[in-house]
C-alpha cells in the first residue's frame, strides 16, 4: 500500500506554493501593462463588446457543446462538470 505524497503537510505545501506562483505570474503580467495603451483599449467599445460576448456567451456554449459531444466518448461526469465550470467562469 503506497502512501499519498500529497497528504497532510505535503498537500498544504503544494497548495501554498501553487498559490504563490500563480500570484507572482499575475502580478508580473500586471506589471507589464502600459497605462496609455490600457486607456486606449478601454475606450474601444467594439473590443469590449466582443470580449464580453466571447466570455459570457461563446465560451460557455462551447463548453456545453464539448460536454454534450464527448459524454459518450469517455468524458466522465466530474470531468464534464469541471469543463463547464472552467468555460463558464469569467477571466
CSV table of N, CA, C and O in Angstrom, one decimal, residues 19-90:
chain,number,residue,atom,x,y,z
A,19,UNK,N,-0.3,28.6,-5.1
A,19,UNK,CA,-0.9,29.9,-5.0
A,19,UNK,C,0.1,31.0,-5.1
A,19,UNK,O,-0.2,32.1,-5.7
A,20,UNK,N,1.3,30.8,-4.5
A,20,UNK,CA,2.3,31.9,-4.6
A,20,UNK,C,2.8,32.0,-6.0
A,20,UNK,O,3.0,33.2,-6.5
A,21,UNK,N,3.0,30.9,-6.7
A,21,UNK,CA,3.4,31.0,-8.1
A,21,UNK,C,2.4,31.7,-9.0
A,21,UNK,O,2.7,32.5,-9.9
A,22,UNK,N,1.1,31.4,-8.8
A,22,UNK,CA,0.1,32.0,-9.5
A,22,UNK,C,0.0,33.5,-9.2
A,22,UNK,O,-0.1,34.3,-10.2
A,23,UNK,N,0.2,33.9,-8.0
A,23,UNK,CA,0.2,35.3,-7.6
A,23,UNK,C,1.4,36.0,-8.3
A,23,UNK,O,1.2,37.1,-8.9
A,24,UNK,N,2.6,35.4,-8.3
A,24,UNK,CA,3.7,36.0,-9.0
A,24,UNK,C,3.5,36.2,-10.5
A,24,UNK,O,3.8,37.2,-11.1
A,25,UNK,N,2.8,35.2,-11.1
A,25,UNK,CA,2.6,35.2,-12.5
A,25,UNK,C,1.6,36.4,-12.9
A,25,UNK,O,1.9,37.2,-13.8
A,26,UNK,N,0.5,36.5,-12.1
A,26,UNK,CA,-0.5,37.5,-12.4
A,26,UNK,C,0.1,38.9,-12.1
A,26,UNK,O,-0.1,39.9,-12.8
A,27,UNK,N,0.9,39.0,-11.0
A,27,UNK,CA,1.5,40.3,-10.6
A,27,UNK,C,2.5,40.7,-11.7
A,27,UNK,O,2.6,41.9,-12.1
A,28,UNK,N,3.3,39.7,-12.2
A,28,UNK,CA,4.3,40.0,-13.2
A,28,UNK,C,3.6,40.5,-14.5
A,28,UNK,O,4.1,41.4,-15.2
A,29,UNK,N,2.5,39.9,-14.9
A,29,UNK,CA,1.8,40.3,-16.1
A,29,UNK,C,1.2,41.7,-15.9
A,29,UNK,O,1.2,42.5,-16.8
A,30,UNK,N,0.6,42.0,-14.7
A,30,UNK,CA,0.1,43.3,-14.4
A,30,UNK,C,1.2,44.4,-14.5
A,30,UNK,O,0.9,45.5,-14.8
A,31,UNK,N,2.3,44.0,-14.1
A,31,UNK,CA,3.4,45.0,-14.1
A,31,UNK,C,3.9,45.4,-15.4
A,31,UNK,O,4.6,46.4,-15.6
A,32,UNK,N,3.5,44.6,-16.5
A,32,UNK,CA,4.0,45.0,-17.8
A,32,UNK,C,2.9,45.7,-18.6
A,32,UNK,O,3.1,46.0,-19.8
A,33,UNK,N,1.8,46.1,-18.0
A,33,UNK,CA,0.8,46.9,-18.7
A,33,UNK,C,1.2,48.3,-18.9
A,33,UNK,O,1.6,49.0,-17.9
A,34,UNK,N,1.0,48.8,-20.1
A,34,UNK,CA,1.3,50.2,-20.5
A,34,UNK,C,0.0,50.9,-20.2
A,34,UNK,O,-1.1,50.6,-20.8
A,35,UNK,N,0.0,51.9,-19.3
A,35,UNK,CA,-1.2,52.6,-18.9
A,35,UNK,C,-1.9,53.3,-20.1
A,35,UNK,O,-3.1,53.3,-20.2
A,36,UNK,N,-1.1,54.0,-20.9
A,36,UNK,CA,-1.7,54.7,-22.1
A,36,UNK,C,-2.4,53.7,-23.0
A,36,UNK,O,-3.5,54.0,-23.5
A,37,UNK,N,-1.8,52.6,-23.3
A,37,UNK,CA,-2.4,51.6,-24.2
A,37,UNK,C,-3.7,51.0,-23.5
A,37,UNK,O,-4.7,50.8,-24.2
A,38,UNK,N,-3.7,50.8,-22.2
A,38,UNK,CA,-4.8,50.3,-21.5
A,38,UNK,C,-6.0,51.4,-21.6
A,38,UNK,O,-7.1,51.0,-21.9
A,39,UNK,N,-5.7,52.6,-21.5
A,39,UNK,CA,-6.7,53.7,-21.6
A,39,UNK,C,-7.3,53.7,-23.0
A,39,UNK,O,-8.5,53.8,-23.2
A,40,UNK,N,-6.5,53.5,-24.1
A,40,UNK,CA,-7.0,53.4,-25.4
A,40,UNK,C,-7.9,52.2,-25.6
A,40,UNK,O,-8.9,52.3,-26.2
A,41,UNK,N,-7.5,51.1,-25.0
A,41,UNK,CA,-8.3,49.9,-25.2
A,41,UNK,C,-9.7,50.0,-24.4
A,41,UNK,O,-10.7,49.5,-24.9
A,42,UNK,N,-9.6,50.7,-23.3
A,42,UNK,CA,-10.9,50.9,-22.5
A,42,UNK,C,-11.9,51.8,-23.3
A,42,UNK,O,-13.1,51.7,-23.1
A,43,UNK,N,-11.4,52.6,-24.2
A,43,UNK,CA,-12.2,53.5,-25.0
A,43,UNK,C,-12.7,52.8,-26.3
A,43,UNK,O,-13.5,53.3,-27.0
A,44,UNK,N,-12.2,51.6,-26.6
A,44,UNK,CA,-12.6,50.8,-27.7
A,44,UNK,C,-13.8,50.0,-27.4
A,44,UNK,O,-13.7,48.8,-26.9
A,45,UNK,N,-15.0,50.5,-27.6
A,45,UNK,CA,-16.2,49.9,-27.2
A,45,UNK,C,-16.4,48.5,-28.0
A,45,UNK,O,-17.0,47.6,-27.4
A,46,UNK,N,-16.0,48.5,-29.3
A,46,UNK,CA,-16.2,47.3,-30.1
A,46,UNK,C,-15.4,46.1,-29.4
A,46,UNK,O,-15.9,45.0,-29.3
A,47,UNK,N,-14.2,46.4,-29.0
A,47,UNK,CA,-13.4,45.3,-28.4
A,47,UNK,C,-14.0,44.8,-27.1
A,47,UNK,O,-14.0,43.6,-26.8
A,48,UNK,N,-14.5,45.8,-26.3
A,48,UNK,CA,-15.2,45.4,-25.0
A,48,UNK,C,-16.4,44.5,-25.3
A,48,UNK,O,-16.6,43.5,-24.6
A,49,UNK,N,-17.2,44.9,-26.2
A,49,UNK,CA,-18.5,44.2,-26.5
A,49,UNK,C,-18.1,42.8,-27.0
A,49,UNK,O,-18.7,41.8,-26.6
A,50,UNK,N,-17.1,42.7,-27.9
A,50,UNK,CA,-16.7,41.4,-28.4
A,50,UNK,C,-16.2,40.5,-27.3
A,50,UNK,O,-16.5,39.3,-27.2
A,51,UNK,N,-15.4,41.1,-26.4
A,51,UNK,CA,-14.8,40.4,-25.3
A,51,UNK,C,-15.9,39.8,-24.3
A,51,UNK,O,-15.8,38.7,-23.9
A,52,UNK,N,-16.9,40.7,-24.0
A,52,UNK,CA,-18.0,40.2,-23.2
A,52,UNK,C,-18.8,39.1,-23.8
A,52,UNK,O,-19.1,38.1,-23.2
A,53,UNK,N,-19.1,39.3,-25.1
A,53,UNK,CA,-19.8,38.2,-25.8
A,53,UNK,C,-19.1,36.9,-25.8
A,53,UNK,O,-19.6,35.8,-25.6
A,54,UNK,N,-17.8,37.0,-26.1
A,54,UNK,CA,-16.9,35.8,-26.1
A,54,UNK,C,-16.9,35.1,-24.7
A,54,UNK,O,-17.0,33.9,-24.6
A,55,UNK,N,-16.8,35.9,-23.7
A,55,UNK,CA,-16.6,35.4,-22.3
A,55,UNK,C,-17.9,34.8,-21.8
A,55,UNK,O,-17.9,33.8,-21.1
A,56,UNK,N,-19.0,35.5,-22.0
A,56,UNK,CA,-20.2,35.1,-21.4
A,56,UNK,C,-21.2,34.3,-22.2
A,56,UNK,O,-22.2,33.8,-21.7
A,57,UNK,N,-21.0,34.3,-23.6
A,57,UNK,CA,-21.9,33.5,-24.5
A,57,UNK,C,-21.1,32.4,-25.2
A,57,UNK,O,-21.5,31.2,-25.0
A,58,UNK,N,-20.1,32.7,-25.9
A,58,UNK,CA,-19.4,31.8,-26.7
A,58,UNK,C,-18.7,30.7,-25.9
A,58,UNK,O,-18.8,29.5,-26.2
A,59,UNK,N,-17.9,31.1,-24.9
A,59,UNK,CA,-17.1,30.1,-24.1
A,59,UNK,C,-18.0,29.2,-23.4
A,59,UNK,O,-17.8,27.9,-23.4
A,60,UNK,N,-19.1,29.6,-22.6
A,60,UNK,CA,-20.0,28.6,-22.0
A,60,UNK,C,-20.7,27.7,-23.0
A,60,UNK,O,-20.9,26.5,-22.8
A,61,UNK,N,-21.0,28.3,-24.2
A,61,UNK,CA,-21.7,27.5,-25.2
A,61,UNK,C,-20.7,26.4,-25.8
A,61,UNK,O,-21.1,25.2,-25.9
A,62,UNK,N,-19.5,26.8,-26.0
A,62,UNK,CA,-18.5,25.8,-26.4
A,62,UNK,C,-18.3,24.7,-25.4
A,62,UNK,O,-18.1,23.5,-25.7
A,63,UNK,N,-18.2,25.1,-24.1
A,63,UNK,CA,-18.1,24.1,-23.0
A,63,UNK,C,-19.2,23.2,-23.0
A,63,UNK,O,-19.1,21.9,-22.9
A,64,UNK,N,-20.5,23.7,-23.1
A,64,UNK,CA,-21.6,22.9,-23.1
A,64,UNK,C,-21.6,21.9,-24.3
A,64,UNK,O,-21.9,20.7,-24.2
A,65,UNK,N,-21.3,22.4,-25.5
A,65,UNK,CA,-21.3,21.6,-26.7
A,65,UNK,C,-20.2,20.5,-26.5
A,65,UNK,O,-20.4,19.3,-26.9
A,66,UNK,N,-19.1,20.9,-26.0
A,66,UNK,CA,-18.0,19.9,-25.8
A,66,UNK,C,-18.4,18.7,-24.8
A,66,UNK,O,-18.2,17.6,-25.1
A,67,UNK,N,-19.1,19.1,-23.7
A,67,UNK,CA,-19.5,18.1,-22.8
A,67,UNK,C,-20.6,17.2,-23.4
A,67,UNK,O,-20.6,16.0,-23.3
A,68,UNK,N,-21.5,17.9,-24.2
A,68,UNK,CA,-22.6,17.1,-24.9
A,68,UNK,C,-22.0,16.1,-25.9
A,68,UNK,O,-22.4,15.0,-26.0
A,69,UNK,N,-21.0,16.6,-26.7
A,69,UNK,CA,-20.5,15.7,-27.7
A,69,UNK,C,-19.5,14.6,-27.1
A,69,UNK,O,-19.4,13.6,-27.8
A,70,UNK,N,-18.9,14.9,-26.0
A,70,UNK,CA,-17.9,14.0,-25.5
A,70,UNK,C,-18.4,13.1,-24.4
A,70,UNK,O,-17.7,12.2,-23.9
A,71,UNK,N,-19.7,13.2,-24.0
A,71,UNK,CA,-20.1,12.4,-22.9
A,71,UNK,C,-20.2,10.9,-23.2
A,71,UNK,O,-20.1,10.1,-22.3
A,72,UNK,N,-20.4,10.6,-24.5
A,72,UNK,CA,-20.4,9.2,-24.9
A,72,UNK,C,-19.1,8.7,-25.3
A,72,UNK,O,-19.0,7.5,-25.8
A,73,UNK,N,-18.1,9.5,-25.3
A,73,UNK,CA,-16.7,9.1,-25.7
A,73,UNK,C,-15.7,9.1,-24.6
A,73,UNK,O,-14.6,9.4,-24.8
A,74,UNK,N,-16.2,8.9,-23.4
A,74,UNK,CA,-15.3,8.7,-22.2
A,74,UNK,C,-15.2,9.9,-21.3
A,74,UNK,O,-14.5,9.8,-20.3
A,75,UNK,N,-15.9,10.9,-21.5
A,75,UNK,CA,-15.9,12.1,-20.6
A,75,UNK,C,-16.7,11.7,-19.4
A,75,UNK,O,-18.0,11.5,-19.5
A,76,UNK,N,-16.1,11.7,-18.2
A,76,UNK,CA,-16.8,11.3,-17.0
A,76,UNK,C,-17.6,12.5,-16.5
A,76,UNK,O,-17.3,13.7,-16.8
A,77,UNK,N,-18.6,12.3,-15.7
A,77,UNK,CA,-19.4,13.4,-15.2
A,77,UNK,C,-18.5,14.5,-14.4
A,77,UNK,O,-18.7,15.7,-14.6
A,78,UNK,N,-17.6,14.0,-13.5
A,78,UNK,CA,-16.8,15.0,-12.9
A,78,UNK,C,-15.9,15.8,-13.9
A,78,UNK,O,-15.7,17.1,-13.7
A,79,UNK,N,-15.4,15.2,-14.9
A,79,UNK,CA,-14.6,15.9,-15.9
A,79,UNK,C,-15.6,16.9,-16.7
A,79,UNK,O,-15.1,18.0,-17.0
A,80,UNK,N,-16.8,16.5,-17.0
A,80,UNK,CA,-17.7,17.4,-17.6
A,80,UNK,C,-18.1,18.6,-16.8
A,80,UNK,O,-18.2,19.7,-17.3
A,81,UNK,N,-18.3,18.4,-15.5
A,81,UNK,CA,-18.6,19.5,-14.6
A,81,UNK,C,-17.4,20.4,-14.5
A,81,UNK,O,-17.6,21.7,-14.6
A,82,UNK,N,-16.2,19.9,-14.4
A,82,UNK,CA,-15.0,20.7,-14.4
A,82,UNK,C,-14.9,21.5,-15.7
A,82,UNK,O,-14.6,22.7,-15.6
A,83,UNK,N,-15.2,20.9,-16.8
A,83,UNK,CA,-15.1,21.6,-18.1
A,83,UNK,C,-16.1,22.8,-18.1
A,83,UNK,O,-15.8,23.9,-18.6
A,84,UNK,N,-17.3,22.5,-17.7
A,84,UNK,CA,-18.4,23.5,-17.7
A,84,UNK,C,-18.0,24.7,-16.7
A,84,UNK,O,-18.2,25.8,-17.1
A,85,UNK,N,-17.4,24.4,-15.6
A,85,UNK,CA,-17.0,25.4,-14.7
A,85,UNK,C,-15.9,26.3,-15.3
A,85,UNK,O,-16.0,27.5,-15.2
A,86,UNK,N,-14.9,25.6,-15.9
A,86,UNK,CA,-13.8,26.4,-16.5
A,86,UNK,C,-14.3,27.3,-17.6
A,86,UNK,O,-13.9,28.4,-17.7
A,87,UNK,N,-15.2,26.7,-18.5
A,87,UNK,CA,-15.6,27.5,-19.6
A,87,UNK,C,-16.6,28.6,-19.2
A,87,UNK,O,-16.8,29.6,-20.0
A,88,UNK,N,-17.3,28.4,-18.1
A,88,UNK,CA,-18.3,29.4,-17.7
A,88,UNK,C,-17.8,30.4,-16.8
A,88,UNK,O,-18.5,31.4,-16.5
A,89,UNK,N,-16.6,30.3,-16.3
A,89,UNK,CA,-16.0,31.2,-15.3
A,89,UNK,C,-15.4,32.3,-16.0
A,89,UNK,O,-14.5,32.1,-16.9
A,90,UNK,N,-15.7,33.6,-15.6
A,90,UNK,CA,-15.1,34.7,-16.3
A,90,UNK,C,-13.6,34.8,-15.9
A,90,UNK,O,-13.2,34.5,-14.8
